[in-house]
Coordinates of C-alpha atoms in Angstrom, one line a residue:
X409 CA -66.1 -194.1 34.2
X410 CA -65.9 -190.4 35.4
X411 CA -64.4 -189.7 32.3
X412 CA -67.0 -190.6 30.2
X413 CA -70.1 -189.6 32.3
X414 CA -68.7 -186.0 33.4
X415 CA -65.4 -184.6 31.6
X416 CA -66.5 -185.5 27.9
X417 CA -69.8 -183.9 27.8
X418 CA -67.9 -181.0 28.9
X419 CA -65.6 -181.7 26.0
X420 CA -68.1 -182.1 23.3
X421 CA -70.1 -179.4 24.7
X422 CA -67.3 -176.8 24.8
X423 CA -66.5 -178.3 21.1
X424 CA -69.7 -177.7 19.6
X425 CA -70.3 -173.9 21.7
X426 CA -66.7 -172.6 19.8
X427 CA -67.6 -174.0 16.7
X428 CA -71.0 -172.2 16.1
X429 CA -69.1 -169.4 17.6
X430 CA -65.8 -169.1 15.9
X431 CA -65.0 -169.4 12.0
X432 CA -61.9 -171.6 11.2
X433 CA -59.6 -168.9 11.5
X434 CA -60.4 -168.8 15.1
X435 CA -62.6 -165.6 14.3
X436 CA -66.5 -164.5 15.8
X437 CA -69.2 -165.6 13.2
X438 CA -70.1 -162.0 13.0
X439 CA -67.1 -160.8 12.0
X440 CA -67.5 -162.8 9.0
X441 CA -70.9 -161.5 8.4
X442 CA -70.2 -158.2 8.6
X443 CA -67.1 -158.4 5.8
X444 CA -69.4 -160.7 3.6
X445 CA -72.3 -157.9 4.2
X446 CA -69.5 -154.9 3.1
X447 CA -67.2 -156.3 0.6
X448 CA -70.1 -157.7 -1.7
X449 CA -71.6 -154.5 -2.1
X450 CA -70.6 -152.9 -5.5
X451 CA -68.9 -149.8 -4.7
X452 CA -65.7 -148.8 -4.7
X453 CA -63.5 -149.9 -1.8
X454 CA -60.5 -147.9 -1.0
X455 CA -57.8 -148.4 1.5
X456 CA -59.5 -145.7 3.9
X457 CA -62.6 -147.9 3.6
X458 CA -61.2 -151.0 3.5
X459 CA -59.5 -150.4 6.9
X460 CA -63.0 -149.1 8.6
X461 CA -64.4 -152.1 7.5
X462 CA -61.7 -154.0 9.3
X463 CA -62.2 -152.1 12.8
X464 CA -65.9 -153.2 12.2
X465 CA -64.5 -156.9 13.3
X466 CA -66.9 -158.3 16.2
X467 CA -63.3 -158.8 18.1
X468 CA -63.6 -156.0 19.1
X469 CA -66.9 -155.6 20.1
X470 CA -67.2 -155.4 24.7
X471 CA -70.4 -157.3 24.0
X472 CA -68.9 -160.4 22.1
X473 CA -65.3 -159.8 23.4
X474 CA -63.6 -158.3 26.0
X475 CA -60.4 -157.7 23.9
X476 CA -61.0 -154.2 23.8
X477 CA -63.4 -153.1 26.8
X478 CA -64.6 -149.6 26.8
X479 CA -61.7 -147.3 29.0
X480 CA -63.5 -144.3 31.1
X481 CA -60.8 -141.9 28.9
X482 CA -61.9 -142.3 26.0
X483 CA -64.5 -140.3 25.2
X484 CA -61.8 -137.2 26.5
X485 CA -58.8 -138.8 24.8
X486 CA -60.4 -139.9 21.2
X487 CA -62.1 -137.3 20.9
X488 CA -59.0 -135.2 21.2
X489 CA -57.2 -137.0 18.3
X490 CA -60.2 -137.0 16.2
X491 CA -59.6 -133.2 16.1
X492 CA -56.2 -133.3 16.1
X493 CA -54.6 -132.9 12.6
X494 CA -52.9 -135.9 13.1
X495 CA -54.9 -138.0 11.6
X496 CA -55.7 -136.5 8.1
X497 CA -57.0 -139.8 6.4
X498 CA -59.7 -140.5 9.3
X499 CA -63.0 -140.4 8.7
X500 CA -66.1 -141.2 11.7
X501 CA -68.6 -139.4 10.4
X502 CA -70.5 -142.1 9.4
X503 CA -74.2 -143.4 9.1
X504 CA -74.0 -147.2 8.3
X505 CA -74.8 -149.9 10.7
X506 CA -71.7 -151.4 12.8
X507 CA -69.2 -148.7 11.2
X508 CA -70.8 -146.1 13.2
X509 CA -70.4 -147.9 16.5
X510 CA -68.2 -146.3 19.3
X511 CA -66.2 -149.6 19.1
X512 CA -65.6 -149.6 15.8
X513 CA -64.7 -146.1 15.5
X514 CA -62.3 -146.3 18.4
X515 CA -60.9 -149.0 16.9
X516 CA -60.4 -147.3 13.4
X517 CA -58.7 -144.2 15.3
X518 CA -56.1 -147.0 16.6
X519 CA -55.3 -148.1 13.2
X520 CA -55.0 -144.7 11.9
X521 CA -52.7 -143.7 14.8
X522 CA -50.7 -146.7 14.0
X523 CA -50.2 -145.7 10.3
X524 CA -49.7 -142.1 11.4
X525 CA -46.8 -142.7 13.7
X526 CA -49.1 -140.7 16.8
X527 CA -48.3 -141.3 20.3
X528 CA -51.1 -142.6 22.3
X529 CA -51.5 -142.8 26.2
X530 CA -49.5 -145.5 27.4
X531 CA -52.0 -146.5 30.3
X532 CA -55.0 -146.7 28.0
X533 CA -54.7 -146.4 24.6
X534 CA -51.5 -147.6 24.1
X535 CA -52.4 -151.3 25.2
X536 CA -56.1 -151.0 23.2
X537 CA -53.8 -150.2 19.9
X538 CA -51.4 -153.0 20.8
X539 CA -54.2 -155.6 21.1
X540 CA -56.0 -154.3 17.5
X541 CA -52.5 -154.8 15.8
X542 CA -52.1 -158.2 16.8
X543 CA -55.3 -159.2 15.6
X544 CA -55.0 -157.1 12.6
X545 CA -53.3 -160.6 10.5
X546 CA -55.5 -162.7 11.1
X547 CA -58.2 -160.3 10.0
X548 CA -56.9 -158.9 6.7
X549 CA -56.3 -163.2 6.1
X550 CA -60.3 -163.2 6.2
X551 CA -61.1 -160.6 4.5
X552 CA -59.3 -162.3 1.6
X553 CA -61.0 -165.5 2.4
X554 CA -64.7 -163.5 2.4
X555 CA -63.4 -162.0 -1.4
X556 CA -62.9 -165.0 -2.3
X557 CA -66.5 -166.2 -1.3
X558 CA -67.9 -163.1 -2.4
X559 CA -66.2 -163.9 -6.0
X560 CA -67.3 -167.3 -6.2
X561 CA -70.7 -166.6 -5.0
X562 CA -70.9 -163.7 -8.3
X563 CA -69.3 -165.6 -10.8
X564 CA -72.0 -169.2 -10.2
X565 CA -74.6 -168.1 -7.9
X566 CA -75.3 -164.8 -8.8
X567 CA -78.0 -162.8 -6.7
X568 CA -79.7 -159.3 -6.5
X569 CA -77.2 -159.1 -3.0
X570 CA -73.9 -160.6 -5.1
X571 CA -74.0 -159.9 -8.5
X572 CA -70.1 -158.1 -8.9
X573 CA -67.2 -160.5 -8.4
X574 CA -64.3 -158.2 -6.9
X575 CA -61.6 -156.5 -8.8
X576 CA -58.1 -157.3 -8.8
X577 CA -57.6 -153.9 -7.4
X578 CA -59.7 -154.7 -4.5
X579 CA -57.4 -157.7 -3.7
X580 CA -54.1 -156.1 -4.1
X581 CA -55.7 -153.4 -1.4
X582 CA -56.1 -155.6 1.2
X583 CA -52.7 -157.3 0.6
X584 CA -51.6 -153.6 0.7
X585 CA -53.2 -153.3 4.1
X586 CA -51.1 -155.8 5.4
X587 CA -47.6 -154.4 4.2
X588 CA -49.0 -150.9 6.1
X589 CA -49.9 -152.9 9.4
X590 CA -46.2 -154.1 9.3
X591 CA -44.7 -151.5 7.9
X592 CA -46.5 -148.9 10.0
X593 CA -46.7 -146.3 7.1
X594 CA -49.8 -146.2 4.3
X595 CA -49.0 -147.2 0.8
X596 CA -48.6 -144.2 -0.5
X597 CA -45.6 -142.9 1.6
X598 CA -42.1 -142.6 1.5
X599 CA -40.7 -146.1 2.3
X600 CA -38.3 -144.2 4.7
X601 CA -41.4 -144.0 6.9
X602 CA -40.8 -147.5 7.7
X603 CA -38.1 -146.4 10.2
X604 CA -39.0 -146.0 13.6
X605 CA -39.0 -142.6 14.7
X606 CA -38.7 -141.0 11.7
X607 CA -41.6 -138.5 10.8
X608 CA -43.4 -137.3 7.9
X609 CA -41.9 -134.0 8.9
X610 CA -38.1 -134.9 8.8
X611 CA -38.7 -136.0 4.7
X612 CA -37.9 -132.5 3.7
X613 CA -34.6 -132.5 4.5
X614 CA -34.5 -135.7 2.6
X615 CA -35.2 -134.2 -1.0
X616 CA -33.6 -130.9 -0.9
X617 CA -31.3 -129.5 -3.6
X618 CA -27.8 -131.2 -1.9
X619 CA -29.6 -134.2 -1.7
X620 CA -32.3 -136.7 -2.8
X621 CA -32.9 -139.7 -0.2
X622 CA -36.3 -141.9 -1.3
X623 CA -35.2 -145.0 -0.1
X624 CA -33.7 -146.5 3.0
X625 CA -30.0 -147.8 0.8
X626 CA -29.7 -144.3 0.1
X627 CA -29.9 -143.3 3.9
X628 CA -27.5 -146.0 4.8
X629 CA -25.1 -145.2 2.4
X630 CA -24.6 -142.0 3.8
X631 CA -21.6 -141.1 5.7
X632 CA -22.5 -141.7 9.6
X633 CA -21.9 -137.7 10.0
X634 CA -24.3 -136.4 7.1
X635 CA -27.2 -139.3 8.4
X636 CA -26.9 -138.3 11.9
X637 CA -27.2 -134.4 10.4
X638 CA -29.7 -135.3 8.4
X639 CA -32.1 -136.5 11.6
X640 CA -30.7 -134.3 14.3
X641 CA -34.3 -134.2 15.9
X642 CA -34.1 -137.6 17.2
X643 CA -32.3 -138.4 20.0
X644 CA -29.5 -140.3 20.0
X645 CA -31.0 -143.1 21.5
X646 CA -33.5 -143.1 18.9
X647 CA -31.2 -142.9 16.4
X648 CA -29.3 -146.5 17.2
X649 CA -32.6 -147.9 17.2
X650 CA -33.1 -146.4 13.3
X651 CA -29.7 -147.7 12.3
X652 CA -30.1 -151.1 14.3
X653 CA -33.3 -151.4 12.0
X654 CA -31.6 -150.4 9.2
X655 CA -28.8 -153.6 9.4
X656 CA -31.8 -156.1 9.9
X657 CA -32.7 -155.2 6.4
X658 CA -32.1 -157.9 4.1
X659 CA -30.5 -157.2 0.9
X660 CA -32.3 -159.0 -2.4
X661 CA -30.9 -159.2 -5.3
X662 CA -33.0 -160.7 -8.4
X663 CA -31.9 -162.4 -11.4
X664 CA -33.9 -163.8 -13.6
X665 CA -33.5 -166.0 -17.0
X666 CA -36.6 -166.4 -19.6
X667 CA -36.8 -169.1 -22.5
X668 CA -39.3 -170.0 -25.1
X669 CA -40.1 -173.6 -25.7
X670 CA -42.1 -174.4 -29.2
X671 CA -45.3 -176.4 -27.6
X672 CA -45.7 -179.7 -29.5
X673 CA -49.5 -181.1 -30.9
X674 CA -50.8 -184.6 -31.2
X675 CA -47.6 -186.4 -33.0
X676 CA -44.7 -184.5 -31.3
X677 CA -44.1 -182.1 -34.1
X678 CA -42.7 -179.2 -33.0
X679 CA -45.3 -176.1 -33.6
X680 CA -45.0 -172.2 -34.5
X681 CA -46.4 -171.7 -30.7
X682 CA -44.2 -170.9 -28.1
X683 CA -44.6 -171.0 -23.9
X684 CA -42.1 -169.2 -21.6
X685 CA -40.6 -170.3 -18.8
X686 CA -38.7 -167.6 -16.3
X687 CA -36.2 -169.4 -14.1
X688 CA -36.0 -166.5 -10.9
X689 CA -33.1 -166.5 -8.2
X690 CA -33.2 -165.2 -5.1
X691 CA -30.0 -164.1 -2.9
X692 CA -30.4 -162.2 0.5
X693 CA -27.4 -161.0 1.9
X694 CA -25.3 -163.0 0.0
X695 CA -26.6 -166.5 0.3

């Protein structure tokens, strides 16, 4: 009888409290909002905006969440690598509402740090950048969820505030943001930047006149003397760790096999038309 009287009021209670709170995806209301508000507008959205949009998410908001509370080091220590030339793609200087917050700006330096390969305080910052990345997924799964919204909304209930369906390249950028958040590199760079500890610096002595190394086969296939040259300015701890990365990559190789069939009408009759078929086969090391 307890049960009943005292434990599920509680239950349903709690219930309905998370469920005005949180989306489906186990994210704030307002975070939703506030992608919905940015990504319908009809203006170009780039990877460098994209991402601010992102470190706009509510999550990380101290009056919502405590996920990221507010550090007494940080006005000293972001303001440091906002003038650092570390961070070459950031931008703060900005005037709209939420972007401009010192949450959300924090938050974006994290990102950027991230991407940039920067070393951050490991008492403060360190464990703030640790926390975005892991919500970071989960995030760049709404803001696809919020295009999609945003596309259905334009294409049968078009408004004065929705009007623009988004492009396909606005899509592939998000996906893109999730291969960098991985990846730790942006989109743009040398996929050798996906090893740990190797710099933006260290890539010219990867395309000099002896040599020209764009891709991380290349680097393996080295010999172990001429790779170990080739990034002396890691030590040679770091350097296991580079080449113990290196083995986990899995090797694909494609093959793929493409057929026309004719496409038959009404009394089976084989017509002019044709429809292809691509039959693709996978194989990662070996299997």
């Amino acid at each position: 009888m307890l049960v009943f009287i005292i434990i599920l009021p509680i239950a349903v209670g709690t219930w309905w409290y998370r469920s005005i709170k949180y989306t489906t995806a186990n994210l704030l209301i307002q975070t939703s909002q506030v992608f919905f508000h940015y990504l319908s507008k009809p203006r170009q959205l780039t990877i460098k905006r994209l991402l601010m949009v992102m470190a706009a998410a509510f999550e990380f908001n101290p009056q919502y969440s405590k996920l990221l509370p507010p550090r007494p080091s940080d006005d000293e220590e972001l303001t440091e690598l906002i003038h650092s030339r570390d961070l070459p793609h950031l931008t703060v200087k900005v005037k709209e509402p939420v972007l401009r917050e010192p949450w959300a700006v924090k938050t974006s330096i994290l990102i950027h740090a991230h991407l940039g390969k920067v070393g951050l305080p490991p008492a403060t910052l360190r464990p703030d950048q640790k926390t975005v990345l892991k919500v970071c997924p989960r995030l760049i799964n709404e803001m696809i969820n919020i295009l999609n919204q945003v596309w259905i909304y334009a294409r049968y209930r078009p408004s004065p505030q929705v009007s623009t369906p988004p492009s396909q390249d606005v899509y592939e950028s998000v996906m893109r943001m999730s291969q960098m958040v991985v990846q730790q590199t942006w989109d743009r760079e040398s996929v050798v930047l996906q090893l740990p500890h190797i710099q933006t610096d260290m890539l010219r002595h990867f395309r000099t006149r002896r040599r020209n190394i764009t891709t991380v086969e290349e680097f393996v296939a080295m010999k172990n003397a001429d790779r170990r040259s080739l990034v002396r300015a890691i030590s040679d701890e770091d350097y296991l760790d580079v080449m113990a990365v290196c083995s986990s990559f899995p090797h694909v190789t494609i093959s793929t096999e493409t057929q026309g069939i004719p496409i038959r009408a009404h009394h089976h009759k084989p017509t002019q038309s044709l429809y292809f078929t691509t039959d693709l086969s996978l194989c990662s090391n070996g299997r």
